[in-house]
């Protein structure tokens, strides 16, 4: 399996934006992403050429931790208030799922539960695992970890589901005092969690999975 | 540094493995032998077919935004909303962050994406690079994951079911337009836009 050449060994570099294959001097510090100044530009699209995404570990950690901090109020604080003539009801994400389950649409309850609880949790766990294992240069389950990363990228934005539900209900349920829906701060924190986890997934460089101490796989 | 025969080499974005590029047959997908990521995909859609898809998507997008998405009824009163109704409601309710998120991912980004692609393809039809080709291709790359119309359709479905417990729910035409838009977006998402770099040669700029 070691017959597969990697771009860095051949002095090649792929443009992150347009995919153009460029010749690069091996070991050129300008391509490592940490230097400022006269960075090399892709001859086709003009984007800065880098061997790896700049400061991938630090950025991904920072965004992931920020997302996790936002995720706490997103779950604790209510995301939506439903008020009708005789009662006011504040819903959190979980109570919304429970309500959906009880009201007789367990299938949709499962979808909402997956999108707003399972997917964000999975993203925290998966990105954390990828960061730690790649940092240690682990050769463990590389193909599976690569697949895990692509899964995280693919499913990330489905977490916006609950935010859209609250937004739609807010706009729809406007029957004056009789009945109305208002968004509560939880939904803002939740929206920020989704955006931050998406940014975290983007700043992680999957090539780090394969950059271990022993590049022979 | 220079261009290392761009059409003959291919580098896996996910693990940096270098491959010699070979032409793909209809429906063929090239996969990375190391990390199993998709390298390249052949799609049967030509420039004309893509342009037709984009124009269809633009028309459906206008409908999805003009027509109300859902209408609710409560003791004779009716209440409906369009996407812009949603955006304005969230802004008024002190959830400006959400309002901006909704406006960007459901209105501005999808619209920009379709308009930019339409513009590029219109010129590509004549084998030419559109004015601003390079900048638009770069912008399209960054717009990538920030359109969420398909998530919105599922969200509308959940909202309808939730509201059904208290109100008479009438799905409005906008939701069907959104469903159609989701389908078109899914087809378009399967197209590797990077191919445009090779399809439209630079000298014709």
mmCIF file with all atom_site columns, C-alpha atoms in Angstrom, chain B residues 11-184:
data_model
loop_
_atom_site.group_PDB
_atom_site.id
_atom_site.type_symbol
_atom_site.label_atom_id
_atom_site.label_alt_id
_atom_site.label_comp_id
_atom_site.label_asym_id
_atom_site.label_entity_id
_atom_site.label_seq_id
_atom_site.pdbx_PDB_ins_code
_atom_site.Cartn_x
_atom_site.Cartn_y
_atom_site.Cartn_z
_atom_site.occupancy
_atom_site.B_iso_or_equiv
_atom_site.pdbx_formal_charge
_atom_site.auth_seq_id
_atom_site.auth_comp_id
_atom_site.auth_asym_id
_atom_site.auth_atom_id
_atom_site.pdbx_PDB_model_num
ATOM 1   C CA . UNK B 1 11  ? -4.574  15.341 -5.788  1.00 0.00 ? 11  UNK B CA 1
ATOM 2   C CA . UNK B 1 12  ? -7.005  13.948 -3.218  1.00 0.00 ? 12  UNK B CA 1
ATOM 3   C CA . UNK B 1 13  ? -8.271  16.852 -1.129  1.00 0.00 ? 13  UNK B CA 1
ATOM 4   C CA . UNK B 1 14  ? -8.756  14.649 1.893   1.00 0.00 ? 14  UNK B CA 1
ATOM 5   C CA . UNK B 1 15  ? -5.399  12.882 2.179   1.00 0.00 ? 15  UNK B CA 1
ATOM 6   C CA . UNK B 1 16  ? -3.005  14.516 -0.326  1.00 0.00 ? 16  UNK B CA 1
ATOM 7   C CA . UNK B 1 17  ? -2.489  11.403 -2.446  1.00 0.00 ? 17  UNK B CA 1
ATOM 8   C CA . UNK B 1 18  ? -1.422  12.104 -6.042  1.00 0.00 ? 18  UNK B CA 1
ATOM 9   C CA . UNK B 1 19  ? -3.069  10.324 -8.958  1.00 0.00 ? 19  UNK B CA 1
ATOM 10  C CA . UNK B 1 20  ? -2.698  10.322 -12.681 1.00 0.00 ? 20  UNK B CA 1
ATOM 11  C CA . UNK B 1 21  ? -5.990  11.516 -14.067 1.00 0.00 ? 21  UNK B CA 1
ATOM 12  C CA . UNK B 1 22  ? -7.824  9.343  -16.536 1.00 0.00 ? 22  UNK B CA 1
ATOM 13  C CA . UNK B 1 23  ? -10.990 10.113 -18.466 1.00 0.00 ? 23  UNK B CA 1
ATOM 14  C CA . UNK B 1 24  ? -14.148 8.882  -16.792 1.00 0.00 ? 24  UNK B CA 1
ATOM 15  C CA . UNK B 1 25  ? -16.937 7.124  -18.613 1.00 0.00 ? 25  UNK B CA 1
ATOM 16  C CA . UNK B 1 26  ? -20.588 7.967  -18.161 1.00 0.00 ? 26  UNK B CA 1
ATOM 17  C CA . UNK B 1 27  ? -21.641 7.629  -14.519 1.00 0.00 ? 27  UNK B CA 1
ATOM 18  C CA . UNK B 1 28  ? -18.158 6.637  -13.359 1.00 0.00 ? 28  UNK B CA 1
ATOM 19  C CA . UNK B 1 29  ? -16.775 7.903  -10.065 1.00 0.00 ? 29  UNK B CA 1
ATOM 20  C CA . UNK B 1 30  ? -13.074 8.032  -9.231  1.00 0.00 ? 30  UNK B CA 1
ATOM 21  C CA . UNK B 1 31  ? -12.389 7.175  -5.576  1.00 0.00 ? 31  UNK B CA 1
ATOM 22  C CA . UNK B 1 32  ? -9.213  7.693  -3.588  1.00 0.00 ? 32  UNK B CA 1
ATOM 23  C CA . UNK B 1 33  ? -7.530  4.336  -2.889  1.00 0.00 ? 33  UNK B CA 1
ATOM 24  C CA . UNK B 1 34  ? -6.101  5.614  0.399   1.00 0.00 ? 34  UNK B CA 1
ATOM 25  C CA . UNK B 1 35  ? -8.988  7.404  2.112   1.00 0.00 ? 35  UNK B CA 1
ATOM 26  C CA . UNK B 1 36  ? -11.900 6.425  -0.148  1.00 0.00 ? 36  UNK B CA 1
ATOM 27  C CA . UNK B 1 37  ? -13.003 10.010 -0.712  1.00 0.00 ? 37  UNK B CA 1
ATOM 28  C CA . UNK B 1 38  ? -14.562 10.870 -4.036  1.00 0.00 ? 38  UNK B CA 1
ATOM 29  C CA . UNK B 1 39  ? -11.969 12.341 -6.388  1.00 0.00 ? 39  UNK B CA 1
ATOM 30  C CA . UNK B 1 40  ? -13.960 13.056 -9.493  1.00 0.00 ? 40  UNK B CA 1
ATOM 31  C CA . UNK B 1 41  ? -17.361 12.217 -10.837 1.00 0.00 ? 41  UNK B CA 1
ATOM 32  C CA . UNK B 1 42  ? -18.529 12.101 -14.377 1.00 0.00 ? 42  UNK B CA 1
ATOM 33  C CA . UNK B 1 43  ? -21.889 13.703 -14.865 1.00 0.00 ? 43  UNK B CA 1
ATOM 34  C CA . UNK B 1 44  ? -23.937 13.347 -17.991 1.00 0.00 ? 44  UNK B CA 1
ATOM 35  C CA . UNK B 1 45  ? -25.272 16.889 -17.805 1.00 0.00 ? 45  UNK B CA 1
ATOM 36  C CA . UNK B 1 46  ? -23.858 19.216 -20.414 1.00 0.00 ? 46  UNK B CA 1
ATOM 37  C CA . UNK B 1 47  ? -23.666 22.989 -20.121 1.00 0.00 ? 47  UNK B CA 1
ATOM 38  C CA . UNK B 1 48  ? -27.066 23.415 -21.797 1.00 0.00 ? 48  UNK B CA 1
ATOM 39  C CA . UNK B 1 49  ? -28.785 20.957 -19.478 1.00 0.00 ? 49  UNK B CA 1
ATOM 40  C CA . UNK B 1 50  ? -27.203 22.633 -16.440 1.00 0.00 ? 50  UNK B CA 1
ATOM 41  C CA . UNK B 1 51  ? -28.298 26.054 -17.618 1.00 0.00 ? 51  UNK B CA 1
ATOM 42  C CA . UNK B 1 52  ? -31.858 24.783 -18.077 1.00 0.00 ? 52  UNK B CA 1
ATOM 43  C CA . UNK B 1 53  ? -31.780 23.371 -14.532 1.00 0.00 ? 53  UNK B CA 1
ATOM 44  C CA . UNK B 1 54  ? -30.553 26.670 -13.108 1.00 0.00 ? 54  UNK B CA 1
ATOM 45  C CA . UNK B 1 55  ? -33.235 28.666 -14.910 1.00 0.00 ? 55  UNK B CA 1
ATOM 46  C CA . UNK B 1 56  ? -35.899 26.250 -13.658 1.00 0.00 ? 56  UNK B CA 1
ATOM 47  C CA . UNK B 1 57  ? -34.511 26.539 -10.136 1.00 0.00 ? 57  UNK B CA 1
ATOM 48  C CA . UNK B 1 58  ? -34.593 30.352 -10.358 1.00 0.00 ? 58  UNK B CA 1
ATOM 49  C CA . UNK B 1 59  ? -38.250 30.356 -11.433 1.00 0.00 ? 59  UNK B CA 1
ATOM 50  C CA . UNK B 1 60  ? -39.176 27.915 -8.661  1.00 0.00 ? 60  UNK B CA 1
ATOM 51  C CA . UNK B 1 61  ? -37.168 30.028 -6.203  1.00 0.00 ? 61  UNK B CA 1
ATOM 52  C CA . UNK B 1 62  ? -39.223 33.129 -7.074  1.00 0.00 ? 62  UNK B CA 1
ATOM 53  C CA . UNK B 1 63  ? -42.414 31.153 -6.514  1.00 0.00 ? 63  UNK B CA 1
ATOM 54  C CA . UNK B 1 64  ? -41.138 29.684 -3.247  1.00 0.00 ? 64  UNK B CA 1
ATOM 55  C CA . UNK B 1 65  ? -40.481 33.193 -1.983  1.00 0.00 ? 65  UNK B CA 1
ATOM 56  C CA . UNK B 1 66  ? -43.597 34.955 -3.234  1.00 0.00 ? 66  UNK B CA 1
ATOM 57  C CA . UNK B 1 67  ? -46.217 32.441 -2.266  1.00 0.00 ? 67  UNK B CA 1
ATOM 58  C CA . UNK B 1 68  ? -47.088 31.784 1.370   1.00 0.00 ? 68  UNK B CA 1
ATOM 59  C CA . UNK B 1 69  ? -45.564 28.591 2.735   1.00 0.00 ? 69  UNK B CA 1
ATOM 60  C CA . UNK B 1 70  ? -48.250 27.574 5.207   1.00 0.00 ? 70  UNK B CA 1
ATOM 61  C CA . UNK B 1 71  ? -51.597 29.061 6.207   1.00 0.00 ? 71  UNK B CA 1
ATOM 62  C CA . UNK B 1 72  ? -53.082 28.597 9.662   1.00 0.00 ? 72  UNK B CA 1
ATOM 63  C CA . UNK B 1 73  ? -56.714 28.987 10.580  1.00 0.00 ? 73  UNK B CA 1
ATOM 64  C CA . UNK B 1 74  ? -58.210 29.653 14.009  1.00 0.00 ? 74  UNK B CA 1
ATOM 65  C CA . UNK B 1 75  ? -61.922 30.299 14.446  1.00 0.00 ? 75  UNK B CA 1
ATOM 66  C CA . UNK B 1 76  ? -62.316 32.019 11.112  1.00 0.00 ? 76  UNK B CA 1
ATOM 67  C CA . UNK B 1 77  ? -59.060 33.977 11.188  1.00 0.00 ? 77  UNK B CA 1
ATOM 68  C CA . UNK B 1 78  ? -56.386 33.048 8.700   1.00 0.00 ? 78  UNK B CA 1
ATOM 69  C CA . UNK B 1 79  ? -52.671 33.631 9.080   1.00 0.00 ? 79  UNK B CA 1
ATOM 70  C CA . UNK B 1 80  ? -50.085 32.809 6.421   1.00 0.00 ? 80  UNK B CA 1
ATOM 71  C CA . UNK B 1 81  ? -46.461 33.630 5.931   1.00 0.00 ? 81  UNK B CA 1
ATOM 72  C CA . UNK B 1 82  ? -43.834 33.810 3.236   1.00 0.00 ? 82  UNK B CA 1
ATOM 73  C CA . UNK B 1 83  ? -40.115 33.381 3.813   1.00 0.00 ? 83  UNK B CA 1
ATOM 74  C CA . UNK B 1 84  ? -39.718 37.138 4.154   1.00 0.00 ? 84  UNK B CA 1
ATOM 75  C CA . UNK B 1 85  ? -42.514 37.118 6.726   1.00 0.00 ? 85  UNK B CA 1
ATOM 76  C CA . UNK B 1 86  ? -40.358 34.701 8.731   1.00 0.00 ? 86  UNK B CA 1
ATOM 77  C CA . UNK B 1 87  ? -37.285 36.899 8.415   1.00 0.00 ? 87  UNK B CA 1
ATOM 78  C CA . UNK B 1 88  ? -39.158 40.047 9.477   1.00 0.00 ? 88  UNK B CA 1
ATOM 79  C CA . UNK B 1 89  ? -40.910 38.276 12.370  1.00 0.00 ? 89  UNK B CA 1
ATOM 80  C CA . UNK B 1 90  ? -37.614 37.033 13.813  1.00 0.00 ? 90  UNK B CA 1
ATOM 81  C CA . UNK B 1 91  ? -36.071 40.494 13.488  1.00 0.00 ? 91  UNK B CA 1
ATOM 82  C CA . UNK B 1 92  ? -38.975 42.101 15.346  1.00 0.00 ? 92  UNK B CA 1
ATOM 83  C CA . UNK B 1 93  ? -38.876 39.485 18.101  1.00 0.00 ? 93  UNK B CA 1
ATOM 84  C CA . UNK B 1 94  ? -35.326 40.360 19.192  1.00 0.00 ? 94  UNK B CA 1
ATOM 85  C CA . UNK B 1 95  ? -33.842 37.350 17.434  1.00 0.00 ? 95  UNK B CA 1
ATOM 86  C CA . UNK B 1 96  ? -31.839 39.285 14.867  1.00 0.00 ? 96  UNK B CA 1
ATOM 87  C CA . UNK B 1 97  ? -29.086 36.651 14.812  1.00 0.00 ? 97  UNK B CA 1
ATOM 88  C CA . UNK B 1 98  ? -31.607 34.048 13.701  1.00 0.00 ? 98  UNK B CA 1
ATOM 89  C CA . UNK B 1 99  ? -33.165 36.508 11.273  1.00 0.00 ? 99  UNK B CA 1
ATOM 90  C CA . UNK B 1 100 ? -29.817 37.098 9.582   1.00 0.00 ? 100 UNK B CA 1
ATOM 91  C CA . UNK B 1 101 ? -29.072 33.347 9.518   1.00 0.00 ? 101 UNK B CA 1
ATOM 92  C CA . UNK B 1 102 ? -32.422 32.611 7.894   1.00 0.00 ? 102 UNK B CA 1
ATOM 93  C CA . UNK B 1 103 ? -32.070 35.443 5.376   1.00 0.00 ? 103 UNK B CA 1
ATOM 94  C CA . UNK B 1 104 ? -28.542 34.371 4.413   1.00 0.00 ? 104 UNK B CA 1
ATOM 95  C CA . UNK B 1 105 ? -28.980 30.587 4.197   1.00 0.00 ? 105 UNK B CA 1
ATOM 96  C CA . UNK B 1 106 ? -32.473 30.543 2.679   1.00 0.00 ? 106 UNK B CA 1
ATOM 97  C CA . UNK B 1 107 ? -32.533 33.666 0.531   1.00 0.00 ? 107 UNK B CA 1
ATOM 98  C CA . UNK B 1 108 ? -29.313 35.496 -0.269  1.00 0.00 ? 108 UNK B CA 1
ATOM 99  C CA . UNK B 1 109 ? -26.858 32.594 -0.593  1.00 0.00 ? 109 UNK B CA 1
ATOM 100 C CA . UNK B 1 110 ? -29.102 30.325 -2.702  1.00 0.00 ? 110 UNK B CA 1
ATOM 101 C CA . UNK B 1 111 ? -30.032 33.277 -4.917  1.00 0.00 ? 111 UNK B CA 1
ATOM 102 C CA . UNK B 1 112 ? -26.393 34.335 -5.327  1.00 0.00 ? 112 UNK B CA 1
ATOM 103 C CA . UNK B 1 113 ? -25.385 30.770 -6.084  1.00 0.00 ? 113 UNK B CA 1
ATOM 104 C CA . UNK B 1 114 ? -27.992 30.347 -8.793  1.00 0.00 ? 114 UNK B CA 1
ATOM 105 C CA . UNK B 1 115 ? -27.399 33.775 -10.332 1.00 0.00 ? 115 UNK B CA 1
ATOM 106 C CA . UNK B 1 116 ? -23.632 33.277 -10.406 1.00 0.00 ? 116 UNK B CA 1
ATOM 107 C CA . UNK B 1 117 ? -23.896 29.795 -11.884 1.00 0.00 ? 117 UNK B CA 1
ATOM 108 C CA . UNK B 1 118 ? -26.396 30.976 -14.453 1.00 0.00 ? 118 UNK B CA 1
ATOM 109 C CA . UNK B 1 119 ? -24.061 33.790 -15.467 1.00 0.00 ? 119 UNK B CA 1
ATOM 110 C CA . UNK B 1 120 ? -21.037 31.448 -15.780 1.00 0.00 ? 120 UNK B CA 1
ATOM 111 C CA . UNK B 1 121 ? -22.985 28.835 -17.729 1.00 0.00 ? 121 UNK B CA 1
ATOM 112 C CA . UNK B 1 122 ? -24.540 31.391 -20.071 1.00 0.00 ? 122 UNK B CA 1
ATOM 113 C CA . UNK B 1 123 ? -21.081 32.334 -21.277 1.00 0.00 ? 123 UNK B CA 1
ATOM 114 C CA . UNK B 1 124 ? -19.764 28.758 -21.109 1.00 0.00 ? 124 UNK B CA 1
ATOM 115 C CA . UNK B 1 125 ? -22.426 27.826 -23.654 1.00 0.00 ? 125 UNK B CA 1
ATOM 116 C CA . UNK B 1 126 ? -20.506 29.888 -26.183 1.00 0.00 ? 126 UNK B CA 1
ATOM 117 C CA . UNK B 1 127 ? -17.224 28.402 -24.944 1.00 0.00 ? 127 UNK B CA 1
ATOM 118 C CA . UNK B 1 128 ? -16.252 31.674 -23.292 1.00 0.00 ? 128 UNK B CA 1
ATOM 119 C CA . UNK B 1 129 ? -15.291 32.655 -19.783 1.00 0.00 ? 129 UNK B CA 1
ATOM 120 C CA . UNK B 1 130 ? -17.817 35.053 -18.311 1.00 0.00 ? 130 UNK B CA 1
ATOM 121 C CA . UNK B 1 131 ? -16.584 38.458 -17.077 1.00 0.00 ? 131 UNK B CA 1
ATOM 122 C CA . UNK B 1 132 ? -15.387 37.915 -13.508 1.00 0.00 ? 132 UNK B CA 1
ATOM 123 C CA . UNK B 1 133 ? -15.061 34.135 -14.099 1.00 0.00 ? 133 UNK B CA 1
ATOM 124 C CA . UNK B 1 134 ? -12.194 33.612 -11.650 1.00 0.00 ? 134 UNK B CA 1
ATOM 125 C CA . UNK B 1 135 ? -13.686 35.662 -8.843  1.00 0.00 ? 135 UNK B CA 1
ATOM 126 C CA . UNK B 1 136 ? -17.111 34.028 -9.220  1.00 0.00 ? 136 UNK B CA 1
ATOM 127 C CA . UNK B 1 137 ? -15.629 30.518 -9.211  1.00 0.00 ? 137 UNK B CA 1
ATOM 128 C CA . UNK B 1 138 ? -13.763 31.330 -5.985  1.00 0.00 ? 138 UNK B CA 1
ATOM 129 C CA . UNK B 1 139 ? -16.903 32.839 -4.439  1.00 0.00 ? 139 UNK B CA 1
ATOM 130 C CA . UNK B 1 140 ? -18.919 29.733 -5.378  1.00 0.00 ? 140 UNK B CA 1
ATOM 131 C CA . UNK B 1 141 ? -16.365 27.585 -3.578  1.00 0.00 ? 141 UNK B CA 1
ATOM 132 C CA . UNK B 1 142 ? -16.813 29.538 -0.368  1.00 0.00 ? 142 UNK B CA 1
ATOM 133 C CA . UNK B 1 143 ? -20.615 29.624 -0.631  1.00 0.00 ? 143 UNK B CA 1
ATOM 134 C CA . UNK B 1 144 ? -20.547 25.818 -0.680  1.00 0.00 ? 144 UNK B CA 1
ATOM 135 C CA . UNK B 1 145 ? -22.273 24.566 2.473   1.00 0.00 ? 145 UNK B CA 1
ATOM 136 C CA . UNK B 1 146 ? -24.110 27.746 3.436   1.00 0.00 ? 146 UNK B CA 1
ATOM 137 C CA . UNK B 1 147 ? -27.407 27.133 1.688   1.00 0.00 ? 147 UNK B CA 1
ATOM 138 C CA . UNK B 1 148 ? -30.038 25.277 3.661   1.00 0.00 ? 148 UNK B CA 1
ATOM 139 C CA . UNK B 1 149 ? -33.236 25.229 1.597   1.00 0.00 ? 149 UNK B CA 1
ATOM 140 C CA . UNK B 1 150 ? -33.565 21.464 2.010   1.00 0.00 ? 150 UNK B CA 1
ATOM 141 C CA . UNK B 1 151 ? -33.405 21.728 5.795   1.00 0.00 ? 151 UNK B CA 1
ATOM 142 C CA . UNK B 1 152 ? -36.107 24.377 5.654   1.00 0.00 ? 152 UNK B CA 1
ATOM 143 C CA . UNK B 1 153 ? -38.521 21.990 3.886   1.00 0.00 ? 153 UNK B CA 1
ATOM 144 C CA . UNK B 1 154 ? -38.152 19.487 6.718   1.00 0.00 ? 154 UNK B CA 1
ATOM 145 C CA . UNK B 1 155 ? -38.525 22.345 9.224   1.00 0.00 ? 155 UNK B CA 1
ATOM 146 C CA . UNK B 1 156 ? -41.769 23.431 7.556   1.00 0.00 ? 156 UNK B CA 1
ATOM 147 C CA . UNK B 1 157 ? -43.038 19.862 7.830   1.00 0.00 ? 157 UNK B CA 1
ATOM 148 C CA . UNK B 1 158 ? -42.291 19.757 11.555  1.00 0.00 ? 158 UNK B CA 1
ATOM 149 C CA . UNK B 1 159 ? -43.882 23.196 12.043  1.00 0.00 ? 159 UNK B CA 1
ATOM 150 C CA . UNK B 1 160 ? -47.027 22.039 10.236  1.00 0.00 ? 160 UNK B CA 1
ATOM 151 C CA . UNK B 1 161 ? -47.321 18.972 12.457  1.00 0.00 ? 161 UNK B CA 1
ATOM 152 C CA . UNK B 1 162 ? -46.722 21.032 15.618  1.00 0.00 ? 162 UNK B CA 1
ATOM 153 C CA . UNK B 1 163 ? -49.291 23.649 14.640  1.00 0.00 ? 163 UNK B CA 1
ATOM 154 C CA . UNK B 1 164 ? -51.786 20.971 13.646  1.00 0.00 ? 164 UNK B CA 1
ATOM 155 C CA . UNK B 1 165 ? -52.485 20.258 17.305  1.00 0.00 ? 165 UNK B CA 1
ATOM 156 C CA . UNK B 1 166 ? -54.028 23.693 17.798  1.00 0.00 ? 166 UNK B CA 1
ATOM 157 C CA . UNK B 1 167 ? -54.972 25.098 14.396  1.00 0.00 ? 167 UNK B CA 1
ATOM 158 C CA . UNK B 1 168 ? -56.380 24.204 11.031  1.00 0.00 ? 168 UNK B CA 1
ATOM 159 C CA . UNK B 1 169 ? -53.320 23.864 8.866   1.00 0.00 ? 169 UNK B CA 1
ATOM 160 C CA . UNK B 1 170 ? -53.494 24.498 5.156   1.00 0.00 ? 170 UNK B CA 1
ATOM 161 C CA . UNK B 1 171 ? -50.241 23.859 3.282   1.00 0.00 ? 171 UNK B CA 1
ATOM 162 C CA . UNK B 1 172 ? -49.853 26.793 0.876   1.00 0.00 ? 172 UNK B CA 1
ATOM 163 C CA . UNK B 1 173 ? -48.328 26.668 -2.632  1.00 0.00 ? 173 UNK B CA 1
ATOM 164 C CA . UNK B 1 174 ? -44.957 27.924 -1.369  1.00 0.00 ? 174 UNK B CA 1
ATOM 165 C CA . UNK B 1 175 ? -44.239 24.628 0.369   1.00 0.00 ? 175 UNK B CA 1
ATOM 166 C CA . UNK B 1 176 ? -44.660 22.713 -2.913  1.00 0.00 ? 176 UNK B CA 1
ATOM 167 C CA . UNK B 1 177 ? -42.370 25.176 -4.657  1.00 0.00 ? 177 UNK B CA 1
ATOM 168 C CA . UNK B 1 178 ? -39.858 24.570 -1.869  1.00 0.00 ? 178 UNK B CA 1
ATOM 169 C CA . UNK B 1 179 ? -40.127 20.823 -2.275  1.00 0.00 ? 179 UNK B CA 1
ATOM 170 C CA . UNK B 1 180 ? -39.441 21.184 -6.003  1.00 0.00 ? 180 UNK B CA 1
ATOM 171 C CA . UNK B 1 181 ? -36.544 23.531 -5.280  1.00 0.00 ? 181 UNK B CA 1
ATOM 172 C CA . UNK B 1 182 ? -35.035 20.959 -2.910  1.00 0.00 ? 182 UNK B CA 1
ATOM 173 C CA . UNK B 1 183 ? -35.112 18.385 -5.684  1.00 0.00 ? 183 UNK B CA 1
ATOM 174 C CA . UNK B 1 184 ? -33.407 20.741 -8.147  1.00 0.00 ? 184 UNK B CA 1
#
